[in-house]
mmCIF file of C-alpha atoms in Angstrom:
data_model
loop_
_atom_site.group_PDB
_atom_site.id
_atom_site.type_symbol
_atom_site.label_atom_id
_atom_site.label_comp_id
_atom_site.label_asym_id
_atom_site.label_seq_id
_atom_site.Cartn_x
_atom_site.Cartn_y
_atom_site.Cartn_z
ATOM 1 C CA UNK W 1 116.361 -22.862 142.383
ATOM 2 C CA UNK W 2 117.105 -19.114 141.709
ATOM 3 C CA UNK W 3 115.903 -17.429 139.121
ATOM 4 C CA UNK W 4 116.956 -13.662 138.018
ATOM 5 C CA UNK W 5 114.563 -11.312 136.133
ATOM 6 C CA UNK W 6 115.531 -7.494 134.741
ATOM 7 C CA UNK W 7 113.784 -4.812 136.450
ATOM 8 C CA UNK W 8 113.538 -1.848 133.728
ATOM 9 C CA UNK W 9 112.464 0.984 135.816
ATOM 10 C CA UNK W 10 112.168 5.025 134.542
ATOM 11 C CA UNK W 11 113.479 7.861 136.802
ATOM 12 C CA UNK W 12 110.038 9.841 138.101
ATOM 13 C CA UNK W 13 108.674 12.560 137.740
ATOM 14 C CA UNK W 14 110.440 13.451 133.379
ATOM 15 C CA UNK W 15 108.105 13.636 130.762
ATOM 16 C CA UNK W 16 108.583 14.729 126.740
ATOM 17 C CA UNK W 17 105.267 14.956 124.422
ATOM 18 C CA UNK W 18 106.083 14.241 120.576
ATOM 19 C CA UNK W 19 103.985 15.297 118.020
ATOM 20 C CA UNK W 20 101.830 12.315 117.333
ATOM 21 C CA UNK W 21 103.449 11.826 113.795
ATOM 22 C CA UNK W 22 106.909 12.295 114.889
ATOM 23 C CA UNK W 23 109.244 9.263 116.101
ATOM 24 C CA UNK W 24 112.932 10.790 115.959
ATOM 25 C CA UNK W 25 112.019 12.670 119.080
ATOM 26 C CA UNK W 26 112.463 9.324 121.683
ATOM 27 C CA UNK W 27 115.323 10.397 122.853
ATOM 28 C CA UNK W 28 114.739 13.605 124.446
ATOM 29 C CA UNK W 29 113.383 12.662 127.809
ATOM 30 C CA UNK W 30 112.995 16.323 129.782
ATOM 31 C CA UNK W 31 112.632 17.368 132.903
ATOM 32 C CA UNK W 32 111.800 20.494 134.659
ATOM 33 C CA UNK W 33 114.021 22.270 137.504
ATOM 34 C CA UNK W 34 112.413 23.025 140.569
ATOM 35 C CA UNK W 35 113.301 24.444 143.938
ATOM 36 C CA UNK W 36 111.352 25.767 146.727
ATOM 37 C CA UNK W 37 113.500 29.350 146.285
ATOM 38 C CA UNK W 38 113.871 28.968 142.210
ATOM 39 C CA UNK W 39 112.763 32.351 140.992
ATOM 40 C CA UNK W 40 111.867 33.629 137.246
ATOM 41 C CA UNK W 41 114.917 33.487 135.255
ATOM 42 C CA UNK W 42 114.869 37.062 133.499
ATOM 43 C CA UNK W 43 118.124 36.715 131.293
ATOM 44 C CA UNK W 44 117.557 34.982 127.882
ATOM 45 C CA UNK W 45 121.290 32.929 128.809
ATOM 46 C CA UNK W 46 122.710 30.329 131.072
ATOM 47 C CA UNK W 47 126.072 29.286 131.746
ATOM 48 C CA UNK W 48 128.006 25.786 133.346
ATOM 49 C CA UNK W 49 131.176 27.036 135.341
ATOM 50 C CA UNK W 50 133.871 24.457 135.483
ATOM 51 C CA UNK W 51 132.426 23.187 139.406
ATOM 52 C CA UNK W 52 129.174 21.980 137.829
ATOM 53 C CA UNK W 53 127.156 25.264 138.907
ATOM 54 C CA UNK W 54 124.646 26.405 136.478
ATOM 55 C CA UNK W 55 124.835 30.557 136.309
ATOM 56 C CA UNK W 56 121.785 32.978 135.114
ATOM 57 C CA UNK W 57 119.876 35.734 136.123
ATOM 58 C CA UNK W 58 116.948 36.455 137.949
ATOM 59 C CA UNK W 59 115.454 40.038 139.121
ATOM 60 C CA UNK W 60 117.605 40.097 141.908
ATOM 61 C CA UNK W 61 121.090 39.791 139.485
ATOM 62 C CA UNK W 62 123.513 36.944 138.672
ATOM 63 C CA UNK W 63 122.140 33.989 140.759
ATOM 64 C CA UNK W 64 124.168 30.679 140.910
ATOM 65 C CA UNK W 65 122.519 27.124 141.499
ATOM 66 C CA UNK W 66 123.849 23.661 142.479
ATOM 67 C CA UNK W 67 121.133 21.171 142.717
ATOM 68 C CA UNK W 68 120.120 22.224 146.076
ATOM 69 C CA UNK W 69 120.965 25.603 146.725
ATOM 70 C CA UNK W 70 120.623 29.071 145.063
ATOM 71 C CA UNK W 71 122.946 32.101 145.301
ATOM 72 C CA UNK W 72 123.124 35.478 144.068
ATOM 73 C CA UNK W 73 126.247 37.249 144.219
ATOM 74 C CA UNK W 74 125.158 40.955 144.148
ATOM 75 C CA UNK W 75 123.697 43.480 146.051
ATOM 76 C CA UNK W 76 120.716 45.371 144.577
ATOM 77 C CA UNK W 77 122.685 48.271 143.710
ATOM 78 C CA UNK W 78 124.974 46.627 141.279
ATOM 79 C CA UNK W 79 122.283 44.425 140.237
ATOM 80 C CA UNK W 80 120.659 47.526 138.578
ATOM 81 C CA UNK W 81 124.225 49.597 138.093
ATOM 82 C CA UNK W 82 125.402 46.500 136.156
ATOM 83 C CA UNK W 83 122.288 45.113 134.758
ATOM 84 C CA UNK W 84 123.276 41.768 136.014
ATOM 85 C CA UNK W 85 119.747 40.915 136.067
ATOM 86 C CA UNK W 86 119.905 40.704 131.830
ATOM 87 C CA UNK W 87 123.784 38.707 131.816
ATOM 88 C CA UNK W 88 123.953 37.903 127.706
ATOM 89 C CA UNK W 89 127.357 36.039 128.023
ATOM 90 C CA UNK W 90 129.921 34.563 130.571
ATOM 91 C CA UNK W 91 133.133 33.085 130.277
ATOM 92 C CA UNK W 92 135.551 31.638 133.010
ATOM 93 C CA UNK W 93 139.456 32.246 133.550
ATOM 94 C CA UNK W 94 142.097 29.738 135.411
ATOM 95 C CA UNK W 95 141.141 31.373 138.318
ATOM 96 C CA UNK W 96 137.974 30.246 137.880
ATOM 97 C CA UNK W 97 136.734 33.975 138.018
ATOM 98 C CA UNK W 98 134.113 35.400 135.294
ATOM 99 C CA UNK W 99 134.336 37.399 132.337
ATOM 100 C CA UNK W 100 130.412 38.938 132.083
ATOM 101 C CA UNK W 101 128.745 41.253 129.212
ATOM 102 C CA UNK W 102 125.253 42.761 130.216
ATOM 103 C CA UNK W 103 123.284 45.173 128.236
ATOM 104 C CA UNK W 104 125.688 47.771 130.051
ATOM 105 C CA UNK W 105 129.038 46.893 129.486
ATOM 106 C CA UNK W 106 132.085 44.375 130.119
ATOM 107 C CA UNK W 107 132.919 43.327 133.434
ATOM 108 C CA UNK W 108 134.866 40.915 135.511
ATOM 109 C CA UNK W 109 133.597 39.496 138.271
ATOM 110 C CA UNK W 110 136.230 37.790 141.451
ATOM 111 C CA UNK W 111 133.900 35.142 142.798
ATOM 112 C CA UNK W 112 136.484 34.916 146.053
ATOM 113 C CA UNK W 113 136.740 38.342 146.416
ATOM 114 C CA UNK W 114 132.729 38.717 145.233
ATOM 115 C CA UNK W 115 133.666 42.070 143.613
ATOM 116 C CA UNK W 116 132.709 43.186 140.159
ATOM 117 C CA UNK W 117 134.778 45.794 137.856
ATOM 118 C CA UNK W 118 133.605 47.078 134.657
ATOM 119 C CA UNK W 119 136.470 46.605 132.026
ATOM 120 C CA UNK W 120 135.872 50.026 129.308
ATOM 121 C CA UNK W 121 137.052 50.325 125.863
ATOM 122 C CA UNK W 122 139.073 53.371 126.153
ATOM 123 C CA UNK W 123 137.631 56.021 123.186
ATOM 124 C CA UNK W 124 140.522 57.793 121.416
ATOM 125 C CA UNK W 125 138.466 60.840 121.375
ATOM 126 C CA UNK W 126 136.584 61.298 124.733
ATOM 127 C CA UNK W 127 133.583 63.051 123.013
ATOM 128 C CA UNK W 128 133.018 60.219 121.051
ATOM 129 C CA UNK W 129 132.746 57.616 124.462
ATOM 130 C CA UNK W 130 129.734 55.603 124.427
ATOM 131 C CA UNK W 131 128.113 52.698 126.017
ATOM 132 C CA UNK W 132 128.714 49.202 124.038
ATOM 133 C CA UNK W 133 126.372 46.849 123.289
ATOM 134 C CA UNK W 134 128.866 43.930 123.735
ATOM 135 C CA UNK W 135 126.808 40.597 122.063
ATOM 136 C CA UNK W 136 128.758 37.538 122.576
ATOM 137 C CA UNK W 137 131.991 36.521 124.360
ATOM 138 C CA UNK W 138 134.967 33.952 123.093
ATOM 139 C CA UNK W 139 138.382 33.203 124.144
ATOM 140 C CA UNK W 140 141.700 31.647 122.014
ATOM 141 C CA UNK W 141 144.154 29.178 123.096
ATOM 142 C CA UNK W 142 146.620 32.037 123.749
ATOM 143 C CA UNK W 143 144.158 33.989 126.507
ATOM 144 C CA UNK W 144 142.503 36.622 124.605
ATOM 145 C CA UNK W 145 138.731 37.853 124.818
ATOM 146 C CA UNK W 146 137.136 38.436 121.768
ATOM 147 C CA UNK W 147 133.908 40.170 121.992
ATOM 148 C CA UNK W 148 131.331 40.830 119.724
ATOM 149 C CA UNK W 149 129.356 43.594 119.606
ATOM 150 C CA UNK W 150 125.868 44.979 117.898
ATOM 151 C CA UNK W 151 126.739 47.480 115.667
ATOM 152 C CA UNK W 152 130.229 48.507 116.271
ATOM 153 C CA UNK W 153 132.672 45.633 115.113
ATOM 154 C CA UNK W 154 134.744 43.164 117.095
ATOM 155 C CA UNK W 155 136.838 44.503 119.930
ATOM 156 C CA UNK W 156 139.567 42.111 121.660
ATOM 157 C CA UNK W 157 140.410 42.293 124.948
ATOM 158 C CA UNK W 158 144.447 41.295 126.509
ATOM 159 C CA UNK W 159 143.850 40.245 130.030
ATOM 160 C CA UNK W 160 147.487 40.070 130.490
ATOM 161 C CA UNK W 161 148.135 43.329 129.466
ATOM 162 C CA UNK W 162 144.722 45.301 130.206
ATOM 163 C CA UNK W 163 144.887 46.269 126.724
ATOM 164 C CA UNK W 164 141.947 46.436 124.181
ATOM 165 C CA UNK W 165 141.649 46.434 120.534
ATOM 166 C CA UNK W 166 138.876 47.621 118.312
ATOM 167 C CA UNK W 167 138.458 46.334 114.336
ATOM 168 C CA UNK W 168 135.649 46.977 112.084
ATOM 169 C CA UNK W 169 134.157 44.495 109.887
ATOM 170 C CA UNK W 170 135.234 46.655 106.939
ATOM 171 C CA UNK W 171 138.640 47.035 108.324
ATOM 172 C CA UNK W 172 138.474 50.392 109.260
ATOM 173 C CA UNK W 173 139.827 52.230 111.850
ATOM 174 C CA UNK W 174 136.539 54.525 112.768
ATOM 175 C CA UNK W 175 135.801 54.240 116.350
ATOM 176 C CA UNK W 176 132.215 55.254 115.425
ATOM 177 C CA UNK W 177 131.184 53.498 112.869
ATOM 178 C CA UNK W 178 127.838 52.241 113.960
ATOM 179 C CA UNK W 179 126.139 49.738 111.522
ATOM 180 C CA UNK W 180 123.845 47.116 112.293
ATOM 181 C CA UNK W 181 123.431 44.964 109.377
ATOM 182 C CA UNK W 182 127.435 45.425 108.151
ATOM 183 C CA UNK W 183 129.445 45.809 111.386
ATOM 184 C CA UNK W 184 127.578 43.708 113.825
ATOM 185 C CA UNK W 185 129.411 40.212 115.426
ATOM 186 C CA UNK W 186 127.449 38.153 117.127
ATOM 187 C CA UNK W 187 129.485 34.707 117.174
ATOM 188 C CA UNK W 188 132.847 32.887 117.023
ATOM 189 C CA UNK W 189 133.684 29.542 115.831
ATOM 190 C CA UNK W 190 137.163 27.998 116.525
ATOM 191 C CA UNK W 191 139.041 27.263 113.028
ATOM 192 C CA UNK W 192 140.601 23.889 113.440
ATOM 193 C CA UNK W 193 142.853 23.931 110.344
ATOM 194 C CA UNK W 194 143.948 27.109 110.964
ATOM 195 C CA UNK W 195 144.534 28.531 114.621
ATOM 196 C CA UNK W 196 145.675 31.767 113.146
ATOM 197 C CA UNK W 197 142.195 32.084 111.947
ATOM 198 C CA UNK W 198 138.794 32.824 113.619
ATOM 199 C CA UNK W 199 134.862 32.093 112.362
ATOM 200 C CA UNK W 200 133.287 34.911 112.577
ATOM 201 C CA UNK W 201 129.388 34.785 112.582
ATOM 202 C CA UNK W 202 127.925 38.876 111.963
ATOM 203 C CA UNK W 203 124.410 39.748 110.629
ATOM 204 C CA UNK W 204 125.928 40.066 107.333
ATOM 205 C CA UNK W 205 126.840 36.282 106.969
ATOM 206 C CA UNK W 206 130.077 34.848 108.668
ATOM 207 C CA UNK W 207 133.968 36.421 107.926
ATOM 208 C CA UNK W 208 137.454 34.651 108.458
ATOM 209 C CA UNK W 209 139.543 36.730 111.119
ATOM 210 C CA UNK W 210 142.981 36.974 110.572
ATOM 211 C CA UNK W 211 144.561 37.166 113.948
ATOM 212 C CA UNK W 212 147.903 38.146 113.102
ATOM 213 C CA UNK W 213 146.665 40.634 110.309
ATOM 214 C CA UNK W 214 143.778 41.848 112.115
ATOM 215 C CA UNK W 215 141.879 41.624 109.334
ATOM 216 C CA UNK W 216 138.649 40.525 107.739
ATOM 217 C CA UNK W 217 137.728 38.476 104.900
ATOM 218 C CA UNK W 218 134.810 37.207 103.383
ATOM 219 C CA UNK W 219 133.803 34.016 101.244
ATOM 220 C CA UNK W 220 130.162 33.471 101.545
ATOM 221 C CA UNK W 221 127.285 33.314 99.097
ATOM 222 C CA UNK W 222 123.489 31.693 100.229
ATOM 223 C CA UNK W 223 122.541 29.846 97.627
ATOM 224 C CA UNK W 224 119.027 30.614 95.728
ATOM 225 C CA UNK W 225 116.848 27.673 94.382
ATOM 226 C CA UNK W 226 113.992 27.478 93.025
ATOM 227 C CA UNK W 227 113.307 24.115 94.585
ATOM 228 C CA UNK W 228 114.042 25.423 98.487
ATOM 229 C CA UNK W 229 111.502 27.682 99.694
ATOM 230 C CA UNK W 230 114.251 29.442 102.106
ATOM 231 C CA UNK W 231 116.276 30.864 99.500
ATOM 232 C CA UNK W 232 113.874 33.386 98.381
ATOM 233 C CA UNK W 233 114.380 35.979 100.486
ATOM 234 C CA UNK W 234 118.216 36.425 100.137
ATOM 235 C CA UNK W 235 117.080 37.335 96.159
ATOM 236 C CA UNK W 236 118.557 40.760 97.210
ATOM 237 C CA UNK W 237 121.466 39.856 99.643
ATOM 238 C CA UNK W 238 123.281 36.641 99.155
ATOM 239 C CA UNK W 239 125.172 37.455 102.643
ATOM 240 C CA UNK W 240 121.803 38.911 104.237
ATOM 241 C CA UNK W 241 121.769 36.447 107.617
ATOM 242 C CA UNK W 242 122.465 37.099 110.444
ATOM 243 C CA UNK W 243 124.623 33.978 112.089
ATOM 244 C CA UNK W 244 123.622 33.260 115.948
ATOM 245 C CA UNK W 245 125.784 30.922 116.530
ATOM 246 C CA UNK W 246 127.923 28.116 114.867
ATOM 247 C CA UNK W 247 128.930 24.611 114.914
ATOM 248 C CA UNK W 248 132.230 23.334 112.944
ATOM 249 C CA UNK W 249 131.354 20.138 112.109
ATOM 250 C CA UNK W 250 134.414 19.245 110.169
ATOM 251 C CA UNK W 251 137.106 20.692 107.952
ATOM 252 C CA UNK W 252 134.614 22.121 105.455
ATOM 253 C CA UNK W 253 131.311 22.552 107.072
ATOM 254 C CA UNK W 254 129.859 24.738 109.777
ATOM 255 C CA UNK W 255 126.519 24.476 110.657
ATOM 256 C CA UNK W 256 124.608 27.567 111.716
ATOM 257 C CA UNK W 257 121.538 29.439 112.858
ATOM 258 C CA UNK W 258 119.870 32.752 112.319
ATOM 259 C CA UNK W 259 117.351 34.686 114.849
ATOM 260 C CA UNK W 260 114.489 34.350 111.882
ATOM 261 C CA UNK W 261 116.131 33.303 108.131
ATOM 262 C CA UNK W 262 116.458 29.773 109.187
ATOM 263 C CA UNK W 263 119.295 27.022 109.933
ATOM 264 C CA UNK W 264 121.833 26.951 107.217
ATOM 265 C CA UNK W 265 125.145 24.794 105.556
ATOM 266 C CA UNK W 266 128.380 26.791 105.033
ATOM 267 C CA UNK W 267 130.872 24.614 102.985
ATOM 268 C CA UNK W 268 133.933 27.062 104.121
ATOM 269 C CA UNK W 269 135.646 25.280 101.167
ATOM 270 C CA UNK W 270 133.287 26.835 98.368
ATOM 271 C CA UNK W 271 132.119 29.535 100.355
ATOM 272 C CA UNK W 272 128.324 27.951 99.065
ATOM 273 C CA UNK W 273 125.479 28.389 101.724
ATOM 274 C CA UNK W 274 122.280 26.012 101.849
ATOM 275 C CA UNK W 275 119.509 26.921 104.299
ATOM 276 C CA UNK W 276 117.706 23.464 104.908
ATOM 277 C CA UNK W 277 115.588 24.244 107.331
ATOM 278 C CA UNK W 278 113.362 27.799 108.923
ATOM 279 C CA UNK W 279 110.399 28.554 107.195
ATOM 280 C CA UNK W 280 106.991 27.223 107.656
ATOM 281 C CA UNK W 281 106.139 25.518 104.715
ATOM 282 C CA UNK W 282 102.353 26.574 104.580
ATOM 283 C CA UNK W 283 102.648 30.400 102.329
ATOM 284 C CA UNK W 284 100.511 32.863 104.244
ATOM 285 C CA UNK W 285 97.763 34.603 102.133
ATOM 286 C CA UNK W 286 99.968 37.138 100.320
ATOM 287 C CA UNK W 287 102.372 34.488 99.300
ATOM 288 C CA UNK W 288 104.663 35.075 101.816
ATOM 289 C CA UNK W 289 106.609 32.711 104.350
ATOM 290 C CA UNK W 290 106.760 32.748 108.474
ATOM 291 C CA UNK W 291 109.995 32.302 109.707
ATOM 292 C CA UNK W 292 110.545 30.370 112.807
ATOM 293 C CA UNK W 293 112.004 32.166 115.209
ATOM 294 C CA UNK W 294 115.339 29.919 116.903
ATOM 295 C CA UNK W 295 117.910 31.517 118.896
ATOM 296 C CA UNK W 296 120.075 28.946 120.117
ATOM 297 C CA UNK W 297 120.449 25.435 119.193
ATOM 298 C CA UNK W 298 122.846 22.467 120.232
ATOM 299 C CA UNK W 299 124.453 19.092 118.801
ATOM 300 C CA UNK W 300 121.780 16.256 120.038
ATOM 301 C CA UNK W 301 124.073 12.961 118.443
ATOM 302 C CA UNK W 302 125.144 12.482 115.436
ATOM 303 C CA UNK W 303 123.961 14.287 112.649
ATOM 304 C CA UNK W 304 121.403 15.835 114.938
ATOM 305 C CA UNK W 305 120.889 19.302 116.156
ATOM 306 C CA UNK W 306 118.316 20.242 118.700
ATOM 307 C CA UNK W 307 116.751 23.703 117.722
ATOM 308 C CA UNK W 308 115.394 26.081 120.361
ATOM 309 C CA UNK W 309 112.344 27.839 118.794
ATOM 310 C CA UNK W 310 110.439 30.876 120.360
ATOM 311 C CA UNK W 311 107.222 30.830 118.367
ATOM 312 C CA UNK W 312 106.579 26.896 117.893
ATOM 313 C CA UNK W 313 107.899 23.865 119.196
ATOM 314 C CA UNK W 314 111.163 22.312 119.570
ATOM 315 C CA UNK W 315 112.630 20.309 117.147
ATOM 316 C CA UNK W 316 114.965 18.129 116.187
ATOM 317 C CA UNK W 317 116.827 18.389 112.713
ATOM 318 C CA UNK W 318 118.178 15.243 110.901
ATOM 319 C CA UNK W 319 121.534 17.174 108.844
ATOM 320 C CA UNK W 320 121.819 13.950 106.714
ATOM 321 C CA UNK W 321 118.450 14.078 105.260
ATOM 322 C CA UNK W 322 117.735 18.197 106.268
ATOM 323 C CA UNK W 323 113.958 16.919 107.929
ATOM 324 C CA UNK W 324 113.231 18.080 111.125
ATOM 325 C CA UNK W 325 110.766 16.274 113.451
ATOM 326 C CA UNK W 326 108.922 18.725 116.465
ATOM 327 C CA UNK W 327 108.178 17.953 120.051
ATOM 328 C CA UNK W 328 107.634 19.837 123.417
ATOM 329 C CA UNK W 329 109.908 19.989 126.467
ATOM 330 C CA UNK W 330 107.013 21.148 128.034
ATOM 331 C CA UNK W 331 102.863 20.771 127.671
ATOM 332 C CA UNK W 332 102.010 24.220 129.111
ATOM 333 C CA UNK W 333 102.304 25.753 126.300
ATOM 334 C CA UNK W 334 102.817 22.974 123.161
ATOM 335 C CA UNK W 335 102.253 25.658 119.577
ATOM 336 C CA UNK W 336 104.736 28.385 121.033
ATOM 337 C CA UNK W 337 107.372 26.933 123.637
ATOM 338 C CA UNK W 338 109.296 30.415 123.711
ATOM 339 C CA UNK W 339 112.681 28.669 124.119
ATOM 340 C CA UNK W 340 115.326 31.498 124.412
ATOM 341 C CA UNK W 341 118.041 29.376 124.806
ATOM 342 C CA UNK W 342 119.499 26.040 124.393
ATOM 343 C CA UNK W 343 123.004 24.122 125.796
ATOM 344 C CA UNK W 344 124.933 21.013 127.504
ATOM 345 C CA UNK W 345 126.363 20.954 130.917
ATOM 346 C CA UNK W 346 129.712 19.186 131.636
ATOM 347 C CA UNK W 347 127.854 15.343 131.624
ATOM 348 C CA UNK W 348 126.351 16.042 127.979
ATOM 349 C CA UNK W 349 122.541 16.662 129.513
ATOM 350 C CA UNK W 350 120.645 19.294 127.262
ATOM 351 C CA UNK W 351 119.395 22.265 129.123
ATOM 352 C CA UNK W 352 116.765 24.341 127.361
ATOM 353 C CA UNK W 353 115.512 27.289 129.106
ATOM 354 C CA UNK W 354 111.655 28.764 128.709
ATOM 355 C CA UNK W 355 109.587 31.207 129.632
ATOM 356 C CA UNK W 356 111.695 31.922 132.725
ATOM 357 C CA UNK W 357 112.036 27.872 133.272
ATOM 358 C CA UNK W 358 114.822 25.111 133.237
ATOM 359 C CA UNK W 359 114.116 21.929 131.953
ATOM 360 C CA UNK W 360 116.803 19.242 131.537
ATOM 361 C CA UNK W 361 117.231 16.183 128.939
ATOM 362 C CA UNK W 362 118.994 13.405 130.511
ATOM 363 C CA UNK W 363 121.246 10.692 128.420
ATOM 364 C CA UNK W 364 119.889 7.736 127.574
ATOM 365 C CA UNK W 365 121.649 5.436 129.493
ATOM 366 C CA UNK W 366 120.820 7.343 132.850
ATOM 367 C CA UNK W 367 116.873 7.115 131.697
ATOM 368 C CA UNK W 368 116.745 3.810 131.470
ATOM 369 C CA UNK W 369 118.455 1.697 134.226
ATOM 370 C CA UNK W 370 118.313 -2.579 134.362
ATOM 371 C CA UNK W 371 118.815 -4.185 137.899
ATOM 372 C CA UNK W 372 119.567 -8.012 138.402
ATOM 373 C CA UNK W 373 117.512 -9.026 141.296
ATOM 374 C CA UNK W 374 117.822 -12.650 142.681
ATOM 375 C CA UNK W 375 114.253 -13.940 143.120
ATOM 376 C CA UNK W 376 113.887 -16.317 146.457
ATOM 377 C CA UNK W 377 112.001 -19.150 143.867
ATOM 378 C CA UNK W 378 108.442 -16.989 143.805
ATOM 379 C CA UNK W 379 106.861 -16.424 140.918
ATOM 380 C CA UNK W 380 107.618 -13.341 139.789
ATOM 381 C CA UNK W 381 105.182 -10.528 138.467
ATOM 382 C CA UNK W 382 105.630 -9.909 134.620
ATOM 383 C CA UNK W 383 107.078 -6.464 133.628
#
């Protein structure tokens, strides 16, 4: 007589550590990339082009790898002439060809051709031509770039046309109006009610972009609270965050995170702001607070965003009851992970990059796999 069994089997070689208190961090299950030829990763960015290749830097420039193979697609000269070995942003055309910003400009790279060309914001007044420092890349529906930049507004880019635009924060029309705190854009949000409209994320809380108008407009307050230890320090500026990067989570609420003043609510209906989450709760001797330091983070599930720390462990934040529970992706070093950035690839797997390391989070259902197997009538062992 036959008898079948489940074999429940774990793929090798993954490991996560929770904090010995925490339970909400079971399913991260991470990971680390290795290859015989991996090198350092020296930008603070990765990217997933539509074929499933991951894309970062390394010290030789913009290196490309596919499981089993890495690439780089420069020569040492343009490596330095470009800085491709510090790429902050990518995005990819129908051509599958890249759109790149390094610490030294705008370019376009054809990955047939394997050529780069810089793409230069032409200065009205040649005296006043300077070098960039583009932030963060998006693109519309309709084809256009919109880049962000530190310090000098938003500039948008017609690839059609070979056109660009330039628009300050205050609506201006100064092509030198250099201000970090109150002309610097550093993300973009889709706006799903409104396509004419744009989430902008600056350092001086986020705007609504106009895209017809070309204008900017601002309904944002952080809310102070005596009861939430994050609102003190925004006494002084009720727009005074800087916004990293969003996440629309519906209609009315984008959820967003700052280099150092925390992970915050924006109800874009009331224009209210509640940080929930950034602080260490434990006052230093003068009173004052430690801010954890998270540059990226990225929807987990439901209700769930992973946060990429640089000065503690990862973590986990519950949105429906603002509590965050903290793990490591990695036990070399567990108090300060130094996670630069965080994101999915094209099968949902979290990627979280570290101190020059990869480390990848697979789904549940691929950690965990059950087999039927058809015993021959011997006892089988117990699992």
């Amino acid at each position: 007589m036959k008898s079948r069994c489940t074999i429940l089997f774990m793929l090798l070689g993954m490991a996560l550590t929770c904090h010995a208190q925490d339970t909400a961090c079971e399913s991260f299950f991470f990971k680390k990339v290795t290859h015989s030829f991996m090198p350092a990763i020296t930008s603070e960015y990765f990217f997933f082009s539509n074929d499933d290749m991951i894309w970062f830097s390394t010290a030789k420039g913009l290196a490309s790898f596919d499981g089993s193979e890495l690439l780089h697609h420069n020569n040492l000269k343009q490596a330095t002439d470009y800085a491709l070995t510090r790429v902050a942003s990518m995005l990819e055309d129908k051509l599958h060809n890249f759109y790149i910003i390094t610490p030294l400009g705008f370019f376009y790279y054809d990955r047939k051709k394997e050529t780069f060309s810089k793409l230069e914001y032409p200065f009205k007044n040649p005296k006043e031509k300077k070098i960039i420092t583009y932030s963060t890349l998006y693109q519309d529906p309709n084809g256009l770039i919109y880049l962000g930049s530190m310090n000098d507004g938003l500039f948008i880019y017609d690839p059609f046309k070979k056109l660009f635009e330039h628009i300050n924060l205050d609506n201006s029309t100064s092509e030198n109006k250099s201000d970090r705190y109150k002309n610097t854009v550093s993300s973009f949000a889709a706006n799903a009610k409104n396509p004419n409209q744009l989430w902008v994320g600056t350092f001086h809380g986020i705007y609504t972009f106009d895209k017809q108008k070309k204008q900017f407009s601002q309904h944002f307050e952080i809310v102070i609270s005596k009861e939430n230890i994050y609102s003190n320090i925004f006494l002084k500026d009720r727009q005074g965050i800087d916004i990293q990067k969003m996440d629309v989570e519906n209609d009315s609420t984008i959820w967003f995170n700052s280099w150092v003043r925390g992970f915050g609510k924006y109800n874009t209906n009331t224009g209210k702001v509640h940080i929930v989450f950034g602080w260490k709760k434990r006052p230093n001797a003068d009173g004052t607070l430690d801010g954890y330091i998270t540059p990226k983070f990225i929807k987990s599930s439901e209700g769930k965003y992973l946060l990429g720390i640089f000065n503690g462990p990862t973590a986990e934040l519950d949105t429906r009851t603002n509590t965050a529970r903290f793990f490591n992706v990695s036990e070399m070093h567990p108090d300060i992970e130094q996670t630069r950035y965080v994101d999915k690839d094209h099968q949902g797997n979290i990627w979280v990059l570290q101190r020059g390391f990869l480390y990848v989070s697979l789904p549940p259902a691929l950690r965990l796999q059950h087999r039927e197997a058809v015993s021959d009538g011997r006892q089988q062992p117990e699992l």
